[in-house]
Amino acid sequence: FAGKKILDVGCGSGRFCIAFAQNGAEKVVGVDFAQGMIEIADKLANEAGVGDKCEFVVGGFPDSIGMDEGPFDACTGNGFFDYVEDPVPIITRMRELTKGKLIMSFPKAVEWRVPVRRIRFWLKGTPLFLYTEAQTRDILARSGVTDFEFIHLDRDYLVVANV
């Protein structure tokens, strides 16, 4: 990560941002719509001694990150697409802002934990979006992502793309 500029979409508490900075990233930008998570991320980054390398933005992506902020060497979206009804415009903007790697996870629609997870989200009133492999590949194609490795993990698909 030495000298790299990285964007983390849906950064939550900033754990990936902090790890990127601790491993040499020059600048890490994390964006999340939850003010409380951004406050936690700021606090944790400062406690970890990398607050000067991390910038956290409250807002929805892609609206909260302008094209002038790029290009980024890498862009991540992990644990994020569970909450996204239409990932195509988001992935398209991630691709446009990045000159390097996209790393994204997509929760599997068919997996033994899915029924429990659906019930848990339903009880909280939170939408949950799950994906088949075919749906994920179609989303990538419609987003203009063509050069990627598709990795089957336990609960998720992990996509590592070159852009």
Tab-separated table of C-alpha atoms in Angstrom:
chain	number	residue	atom	x	y	z
A	1	PHE	CA	0.000	0.000	0.000
A	2	ALA	CA	3.044	2.260	0.153
A	3	GLY	CA	2.221	5.673	-1.288
A	4	LYS	CA	-1.246	4.617	-2.496
A	5	LYS	CA	-4.479	6.619	-2.382
A	6	ILE	CA	-7.443	4.397	-1.457
A	7	LEU	CA	-11.203	4.935	-1.298
A	8	ASP	CA	-13.380	2.757	0.959
A	9	VAL	CA	-17.087	2.968	0.110
A	10	GLY	CA	-19.310	2.093	3.061
A	11	CYS	CA	-16.365	2.322	5.449
A	12	GLY	CA	-18.378	1.940	8.657
A	13	SER	CA	-16.037	2.218	11.647
A	14	GLY	CA	-13.047	2.637	9.334
A	15	ARG	CA	-11.289	-0.624	10.155
A	16	PHE	CA	-10.122	-1.212	6.576
A	17	CYS	CA	-9.134	2.460	6.180
A	18	ILE	CA	-7.021	2.291	9.320
A	19	ALA	CA	-5.368	-0.954	8.191
A	20	PHE	CA	-4.553	0.554	4.778
A	21	ALA	CA	-2.969	3.593	6.440
A	22	GLN	CA	-1.043	1.459	8.935
A	23	ASN	CA	0.335	-0.509	5.996
A	24	GLY	CA	1.691	2.508	4.165
A	25	ALA	CA	-1.181	4.104	2.240
A	26	GLU	CA	-0.482	7.811	1.774
A	27	LYS	CA	-4.162	8.827	1.873
A	28	VAL	CA	-7.319	6.880	2.624
A	29	VAL	CA	-10.807	8.288	2.129
A	30	GLY	CA	-13.700	6.494	3.792
A	31	VAL	CA	-17.309	7.355	3.068
A	32	ASP	CA	-20.398	6.188	4.958
A	33	PHE	CA	-23.902	7.583	5.331
A	34	ALA	CA	-23.953	6.977	9.109
A	35	GLN	CA	-22.666	9.990	11.073
A	36	GLY	CA	-22.096	7.802	14.143
A	37	MET	CA	-19.871	5.384	12.235
A	38	ILE	CA	-17.798	8.243	10.832
A	39	GLU	CA	-17.327	9.640	14.347
A	40	ILE	CA	-16.094	6.210	15.492
A	41	ALA	CA	-13.799	5.944	12.452
A	42	ASP	CA	-12.254	9.362	13.178
A	43	LYS	CA	-11.684	8.433	16.808
A	44	LEU	CA	-10.160	5.027	16.011
A	45	ALA	CA	-7.896	6.423	13.273
A	46	ASN	CA	-6.553	9.062	15.666
A	47	GLU	CA	-6.040	6.469	18.409
A	48	ALA	CA	-4.159	4.277	15.904
A	49	GLY	CA	-1.903	7.201	14.977
A	50	VAL	CA	-3.085	7.416	11.366
A	51	GLY	CA	-5.654	10.207	11.653
A	52	ASP	CA	-3.498	12.403	9.429
A	53	LYS	CA	-3.701	9.830	6.606
A	54	CYS	CA	-7.428	9.107	6.917
A	55	GLU	CA	-10.260	11.354	5.785
A	56	PHE	CA	-13.809	10.299	6.620
A	57	VAL	CA	-16.831	11.686	4.796
A	58	VAL	CA	-20.456	11.501	5.918
A	59	GLY	CA	-22.755	10.927	2.966
A	60	GLY	CA	-24.059	8.591	0.343
A	61	PHE	CA	-21.835	7.374	-2.420
A	62	PRO	CA	-21.391	8.414	-5.198
A	63	ASP	CA	-22.807	11.870	-4.454
A	64	SER	CA	-20.455	12.623	-1.557
A	65	ILE	CA	-17.200	11.983	-3.467
A	66	GLY	CA	-16.531	14.215	-6.474
A	67	MET	CA	-14.682	13.124	-9.595
A	68	ASP	CA	-11.994	15.681	-8.709
A	69	GLU	CA	-11.102	13.572	-5.639
A	70	GLY	CA	-9.747	10.795	-7.869
A	71	PRO	CA	-8.048	9.021	-9.223
A	72	PHE	CA	-7.630	6.431	-6.489
A	73	ASP	CA	-5.149	3.579	-6.760
A	74	ALA	CA	-7.723	1.231	-5.247
A	75	CYS	CA	-11.353	1.346	-4.198
A	76	THR	CA	-13.082	-1.083	-1.848
A	77	GLY	CA	-16.704	-1.851	-1.114
A	78	ASN	CA	-16.868	-4.681	1.411
A	79	GLY	CA	-19.925	-5.466	3.512
A	80	PHE	CA	-21.651	-2.679	1.617
A	81	PHE	CA	-23.676	-4.148	-1.241
A	82	ASP	CA	-25.919	-5.982	1.243
A	83	TYR	CA	-27.681	-2.605	1.599
A	84	VAL	CA	-27.701	-1.464	-2.036
A	85	GLU	CA	-30.762	-1.963	-4.232
A	86	ASP	CA	-29.040	-0.966	-7.489
A	87	PRO	CA	-25.256	-1.442	-7.367
A	88	VAL	CA	-24.616	-0.608	-11.051
A	89	PRO	CA	-24.318	3.213	-10.731
A	90	ILE	CA	-22.212	2.828	-7.589
A	91	ILE	CA	-19.781	0.346	-9.133
A	92	THR	CA	-19.657	2.426	-12.314
A	93	ARG	CA	-18.567	5.483	-10.296
A	94	MET	CA	-16.102	3.397	-8.264
A	95	ARG	CA	-14.572	2.257	-11.573
A	96	GLU	CA	-14.470	5.812	-12.940
A	97	LEU	CA	-12.665	7.077	-9.829
A	98	THR	CA	-10.097	4.272	-9.772
A	99	LYS	CA	-6.950	3.605	-11.764
A	100	GLY	CA	-5.906	0.298	-10.249
A	101	LYS	CA	-7.929	-2.223	-8.252
A	102	LEU	CA	-11.554	-2.547	-7.229
A	103	ILE	CA	-12.181	-4.953	-4.353
A	104	MET	CA	-15.834	-5.689	-3.600
A	105	SER	CA	-17.835	-8.269	-1.699
A	106	PHE	CA	-21.351	-9.416	-2.552
A	107	PRO	CA	-23.392	-11.512	-0.105
A	108	LYS	CA	-24.520	-14.835	-1.534
A	109	ALA	CA	-28.231	-15.402	-2.071
A	110	VAL	CA	-27.857	-19.145	-1.568
A	111	GLU	CA	-26.004	-19.998	1.609
A	112	TRP	CA	-27.034	-21.773	4.817
A	113	ARG	CA	-27.241	-18.544	6.910
A	114	VAL	CA	-29.513	-16.707	4.471
A	115	PRO	CA	-32.890	-17.571	6.094
A	116	VAL	CA	-31.725	-16.415	9.533
A	117	ARG	CA	-30.160	-13.292	8.067
A	118	ARG	CA	-33.345	-12.445	6.124
A	119	ILE	CA	-35.434	-12.759	9.286
A	120	ARG	CA	-32.983	-10.665	11.339
A	121	PHE	CA	-33.005	-7.857	8.758
A	122	TRP	CA	-36.785	-8.075	8.331
A	123	LEU	CA	-37.303	-7.717	12.107
A	124	LYS	CA	-35.125	-4.596	12.094
A	125	GLY	CA	-36.962	-3.181	9.062
A	126	THR	CA	-33.687	-3.073	7.130
A	127	PRO	CA	-33.645	-3.988	3.435
A	128	LEU	CA	-31.250	-6.802	2.532
A	129	PHE	CA	-29.944	-7.480	-0.955
A	130	LEU	CA	-28.372	-10.828	-1.779
A	131	TYR	CA	-26.849	-11.994	-5.050
A	132	THR	CA	-26.422	-15.126	-7.107
A	133	GLU	CA	-23.214	-15.568	-9.044
A	134	ALA	CA	-25.064	-14.879	-12.306
A	135	GLN	CA	-26.578	-11.660	-10.910
A	136	THR	CA	-23.186	-10.495	-9.650
A	137	ARG	CA	-21.505	-11.153	-12.984
A	138	ASP	CA	-24.326	-9.294	-14.769
A	139	ILE	CA	-23.965	-6.312	-12.400
A	140	LEU	CA	-20.222	-6.213	-13.090
A	141	ALA	CA	-20.786	-6.324	-16.851
A	142	ARG	CA	-23.375	-3.529	-16.728
A	143	SER	CA	-20.941	-1.474	-14.605
A	144	GLY	CA	-18.184	-1.810	-17.200
A	145	VAL	CA	-16.039	-4.104	-15.031
A	146	THR	CA	-14.624	-6.771	-17.329
A	147	ASP	CA	-11.183	-7.784	-16.008
A	148	PHE	CA	-11.717	-9.433	-12.631
A	149	GLU	CA	-11.090	-12.446	-10.441
A	150	PHE	CA	-14.248	-13.965	-8.967
A	151	ILE	CA	-13.617	-15.663	-5.613
A	152	HIS	CA	-16.125	-17.835	-3.755
A	153	LEU	CA	-15.896	-17.231	-0.013
A	154	ASP	CA	-18.037	-18.815	2.669
A	155	ARG	CA	-20.778	-16.172	2.841
A	156	ASP	CA	-19.756	-13.826	0.038
A	157	TYR	CA	-18.400	-13.510	-3.447
A	158	LEU	CA	-15.236	-11.444	-3.531
A	159	VAL	CA	-14.399	-9.589	-6.728
A	160	VAL	CA	-10.907	-8.221	-7.368
A	161	ALA	CA	-10.953	-6.182	-10.565
A	162	ASN	CA	-8.333	-4.359	-12.592
A	163	VAL	CA	-9.540	-0.994	-13.894
